XYZ file of C-alpha atoms in Angstrom:
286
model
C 109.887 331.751 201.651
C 107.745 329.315 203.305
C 108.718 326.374 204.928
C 106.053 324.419 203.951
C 106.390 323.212 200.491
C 103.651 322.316 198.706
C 102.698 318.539 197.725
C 104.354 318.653 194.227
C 107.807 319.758 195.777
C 107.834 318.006 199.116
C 111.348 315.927 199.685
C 110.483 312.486 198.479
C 110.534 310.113 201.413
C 113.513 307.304 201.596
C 112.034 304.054 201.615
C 113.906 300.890 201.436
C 113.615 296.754 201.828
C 115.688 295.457 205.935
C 116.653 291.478 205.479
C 117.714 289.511 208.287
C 120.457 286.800 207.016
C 123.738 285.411 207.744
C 125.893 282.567 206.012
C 124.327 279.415 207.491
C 121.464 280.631 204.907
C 123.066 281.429 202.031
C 120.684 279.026 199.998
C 117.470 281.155 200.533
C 119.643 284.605 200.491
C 121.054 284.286 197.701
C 118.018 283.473 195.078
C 116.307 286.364 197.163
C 118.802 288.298 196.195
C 118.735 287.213 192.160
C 115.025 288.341 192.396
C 115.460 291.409 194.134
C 118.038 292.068 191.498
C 115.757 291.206 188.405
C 112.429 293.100 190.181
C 113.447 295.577 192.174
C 116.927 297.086 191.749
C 115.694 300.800 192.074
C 114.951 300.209 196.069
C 117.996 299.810 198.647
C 117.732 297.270 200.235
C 119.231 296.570 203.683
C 120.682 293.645 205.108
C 120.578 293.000 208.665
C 123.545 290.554 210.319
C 121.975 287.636 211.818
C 125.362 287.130 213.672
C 128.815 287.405 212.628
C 128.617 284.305 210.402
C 128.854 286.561 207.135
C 131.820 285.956 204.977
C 129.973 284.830 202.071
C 126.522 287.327 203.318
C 129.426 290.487 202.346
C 130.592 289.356 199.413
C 126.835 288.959 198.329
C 126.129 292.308 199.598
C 128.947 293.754 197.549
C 127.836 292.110 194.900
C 124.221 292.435 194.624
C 124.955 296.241 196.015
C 123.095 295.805 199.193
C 123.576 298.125 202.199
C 125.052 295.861 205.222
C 123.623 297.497 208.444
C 126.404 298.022 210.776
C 124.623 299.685 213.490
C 124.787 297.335 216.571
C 122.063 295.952 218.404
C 122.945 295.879 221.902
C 119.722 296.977 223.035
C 117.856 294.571 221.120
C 120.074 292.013 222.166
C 119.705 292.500 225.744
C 115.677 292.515 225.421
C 115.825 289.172 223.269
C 118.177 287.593 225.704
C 115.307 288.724 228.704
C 112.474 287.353 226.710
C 114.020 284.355 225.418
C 117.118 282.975 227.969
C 117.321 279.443 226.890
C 117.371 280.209 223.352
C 120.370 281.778 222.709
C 120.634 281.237 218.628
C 116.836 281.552 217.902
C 116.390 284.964 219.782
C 118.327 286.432 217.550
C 115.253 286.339 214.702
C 114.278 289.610 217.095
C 117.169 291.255 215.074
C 114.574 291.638 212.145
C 113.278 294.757 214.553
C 116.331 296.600 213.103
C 114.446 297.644 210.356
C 112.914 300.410 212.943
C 115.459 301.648 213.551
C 117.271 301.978 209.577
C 117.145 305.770 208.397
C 114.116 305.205 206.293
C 110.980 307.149 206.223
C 108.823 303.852 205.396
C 110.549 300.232 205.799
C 109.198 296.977 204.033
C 110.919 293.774 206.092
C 110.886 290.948 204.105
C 111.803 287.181 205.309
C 114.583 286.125 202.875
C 112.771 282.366 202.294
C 111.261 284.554 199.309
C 111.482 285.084 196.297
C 110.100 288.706 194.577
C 107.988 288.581 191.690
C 107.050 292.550 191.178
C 108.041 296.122 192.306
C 107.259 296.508 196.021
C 107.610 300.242 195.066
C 103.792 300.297 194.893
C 103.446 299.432 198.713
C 105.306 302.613 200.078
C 103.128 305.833 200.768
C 100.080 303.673 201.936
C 100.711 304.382 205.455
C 98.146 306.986 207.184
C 98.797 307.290 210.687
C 95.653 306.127 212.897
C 94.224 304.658 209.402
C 97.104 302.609 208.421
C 100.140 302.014 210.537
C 101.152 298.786 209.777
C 100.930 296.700 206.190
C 101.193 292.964 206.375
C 100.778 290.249 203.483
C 99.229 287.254 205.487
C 97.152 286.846 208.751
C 98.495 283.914 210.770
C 95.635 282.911 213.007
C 97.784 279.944 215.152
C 101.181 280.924 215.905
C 101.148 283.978 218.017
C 98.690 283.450 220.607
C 97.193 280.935 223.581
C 93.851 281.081 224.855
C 94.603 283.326 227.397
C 94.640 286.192 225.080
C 90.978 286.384 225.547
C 91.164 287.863 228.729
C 92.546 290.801 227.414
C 90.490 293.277 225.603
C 93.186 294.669 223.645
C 93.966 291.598 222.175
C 90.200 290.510 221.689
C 89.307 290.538 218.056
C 92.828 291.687 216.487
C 94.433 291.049 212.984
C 97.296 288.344 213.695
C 99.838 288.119 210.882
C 102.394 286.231 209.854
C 105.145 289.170 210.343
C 107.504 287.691 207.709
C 106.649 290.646 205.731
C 105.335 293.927 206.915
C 105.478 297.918 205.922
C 105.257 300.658 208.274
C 107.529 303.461 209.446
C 109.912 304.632 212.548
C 107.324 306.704 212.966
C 104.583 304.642 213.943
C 106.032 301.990 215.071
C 110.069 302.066 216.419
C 112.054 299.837 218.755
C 111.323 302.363 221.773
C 107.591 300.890 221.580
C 109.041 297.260 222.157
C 111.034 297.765 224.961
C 108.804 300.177 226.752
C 105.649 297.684 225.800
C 107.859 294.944 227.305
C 109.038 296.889 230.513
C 105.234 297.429 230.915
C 103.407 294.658 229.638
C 106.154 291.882 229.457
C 104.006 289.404 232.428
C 100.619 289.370 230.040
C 102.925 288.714 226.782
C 104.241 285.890 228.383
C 101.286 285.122 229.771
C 99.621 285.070 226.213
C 102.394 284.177 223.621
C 102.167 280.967 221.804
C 105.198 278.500 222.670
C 106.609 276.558 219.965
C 110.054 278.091 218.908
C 107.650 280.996 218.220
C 110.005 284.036 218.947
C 109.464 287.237 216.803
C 106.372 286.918 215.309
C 104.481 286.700 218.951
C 106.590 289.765 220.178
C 105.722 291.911 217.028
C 101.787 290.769 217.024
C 101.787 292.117 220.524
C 103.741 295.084 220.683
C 101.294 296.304 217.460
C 98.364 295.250 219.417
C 99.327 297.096 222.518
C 100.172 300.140 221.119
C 96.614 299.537 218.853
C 98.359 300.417 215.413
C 95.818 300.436 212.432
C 96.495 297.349 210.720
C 95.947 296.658 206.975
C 96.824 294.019 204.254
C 98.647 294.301 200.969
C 95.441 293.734 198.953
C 93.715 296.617 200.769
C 96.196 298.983 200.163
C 97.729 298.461 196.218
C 95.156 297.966 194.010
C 95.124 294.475 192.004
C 97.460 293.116 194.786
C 97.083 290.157 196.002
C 97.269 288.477 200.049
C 98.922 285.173 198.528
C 102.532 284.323 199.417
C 102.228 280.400 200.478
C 104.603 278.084 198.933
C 102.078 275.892 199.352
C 99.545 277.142 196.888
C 97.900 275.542 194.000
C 95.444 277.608 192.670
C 98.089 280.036 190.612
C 98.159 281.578 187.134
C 100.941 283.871 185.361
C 100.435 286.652 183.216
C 102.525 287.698 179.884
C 105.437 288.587 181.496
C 105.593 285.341 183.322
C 104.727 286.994 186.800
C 101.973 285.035 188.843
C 98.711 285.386 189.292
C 96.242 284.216 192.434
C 92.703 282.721 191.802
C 91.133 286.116 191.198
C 93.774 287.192 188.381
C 95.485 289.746 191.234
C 99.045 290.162 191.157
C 101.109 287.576 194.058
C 104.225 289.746 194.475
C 106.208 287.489 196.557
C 106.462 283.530 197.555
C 107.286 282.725 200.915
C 108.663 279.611 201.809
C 107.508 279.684 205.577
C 107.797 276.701 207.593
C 109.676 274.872 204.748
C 111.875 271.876 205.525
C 113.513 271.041 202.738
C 114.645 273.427 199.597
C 111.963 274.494 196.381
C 111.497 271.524 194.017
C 108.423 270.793 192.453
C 105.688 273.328 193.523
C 103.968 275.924 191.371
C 106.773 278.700 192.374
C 109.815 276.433 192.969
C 111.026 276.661 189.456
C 111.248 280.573 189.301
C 113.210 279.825 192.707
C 115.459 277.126 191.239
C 116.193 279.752 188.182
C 117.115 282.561 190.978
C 119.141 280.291 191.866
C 121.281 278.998 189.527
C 121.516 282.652 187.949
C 123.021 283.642 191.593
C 125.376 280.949 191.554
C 126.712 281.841 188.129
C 126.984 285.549 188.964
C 128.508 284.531 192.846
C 131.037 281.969 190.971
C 130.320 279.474 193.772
């Protein structure tokens, strides 16, 4: 019998949401959770320990039936502490990089300021290796690098996202890439980062870069998708089912509430979040 099957009877491929959380933000975890509940139950999702701050984070995951990664991240650790010495409790954001390293054919790592409004089912199996190694939702033009990036011409004229959401697989991309970018390369990123308490987002921008990964957005790989995410937006409609809708009628599938300072109330998503959570709440008993 041969072992190559054909297309109809290949082994599906395990995909699966990685979150990075801990206690201290239980506010934003736990409406994330109430949405990933209502939208997209049929994926595991993964949650990654911020730190050991988690005795409310494992009765959530218990809970909401969410896989608590307990695979340590010594190495990780250690290359965080190198990059980042004097930041002991932000460097651990680099934890997110976890998600490599989860036994998942294709990952989608989602920030948990967010709140899901559709089945991220329709992202997975859009990676093409060389064509499309990475999938991101928003480009993020001024927090990853300084001028001095134009010196290099592997960073001239790249895609820099915002990499509070991004799809791509172990095999494209893993956490051998970052350290041996770093061991090589780790003068020009710091050369070239953007300061700021700017910590993962610069390090995942470059490692992609270096390695020149294929880099694509949501909208150009699920048709009717939308690039929208911003808290911030205005310009927002919802369809029948109460899901929203961006200026072109394509489907938002998430809100991110990056950069926020204070907790939803009053914007155009902020009452879906408020509903998330209140419904968590209630099921939590808090």
């Amino acid at each position: 019998m041969s072992d190559h099957l054909p297309p109809d009877h290949a082994p599906a491929k395990k995909c699966g949401i990685a979150i990075l959380a801990n206690d201290r933000i239980s506010n934003w975890l736990l409406p994330f959770l109430e949405s990933y509940r209502a939208t997209n139950a049929a994926t595991p999702l993964y949650l990654i320990p911020y730190d050991d701050n988690l005795a409310l984070t494992r009765r959530a995951a218990d809970v909401y039936g969410v896989h608590l990664v307990t695979e340590g991240s010594r190495d990780l650790d250690v290359l965080a502490r190198r990059l980042y010495p004097f930041f002991p409790g932000h460097r651990r954001r680099l934890r997110k990089f976890m998600s490599l390293a989860l036994p998942l054919d294709e990952v989608l790592y989602i920030d948990v300021d967010t709140i899901l409004f559709r089945d991220v089912r329709e992202v997975f199996g859009k990676l093409e290796p060389g064509k499309t190694d990475f999938i991101i939702a928003s480009s993020s033009e001024e927090y990853v690098y300084n001028k001095k990036s134009e010196k290099y011409d592997f960073l001239r004229d790249v895609r820099l996202f915002n990499d509070g959401f991004f799809v791509t697989s172990n095999k494209l991309l893993s956490l051998q890439d970052f350290y041996a970018v770093i061991a090589k390369d780790g003068r020009i990123f710091h050369s070239v980062r953007k300061r700021g308490m700017l910590f993962a987002q610069p390090l995942s921008n470059f490692v992609t870069h270096r390695r020149g990964l294929k880099i694509a957005s949501l909208a150009e790989c699920v048709a009717g998708a939308s690039d929208e995410s911003f808290y911030k937006v205005t310009d927002v409609s919802f369809d029948a089912n109460g899901a929203p809708l961006d200026w072109l009628g394509n489907r938002i599938f998430f809100a991110h509430w990056a950069g926020a300072t204070a907790l939803p109330d009053g914007r155009v998503f902020d009452k879906a979040w408020q509903n998330y959570a209140r419904l968590a709440s209630e099921r939590m008993k808090i």
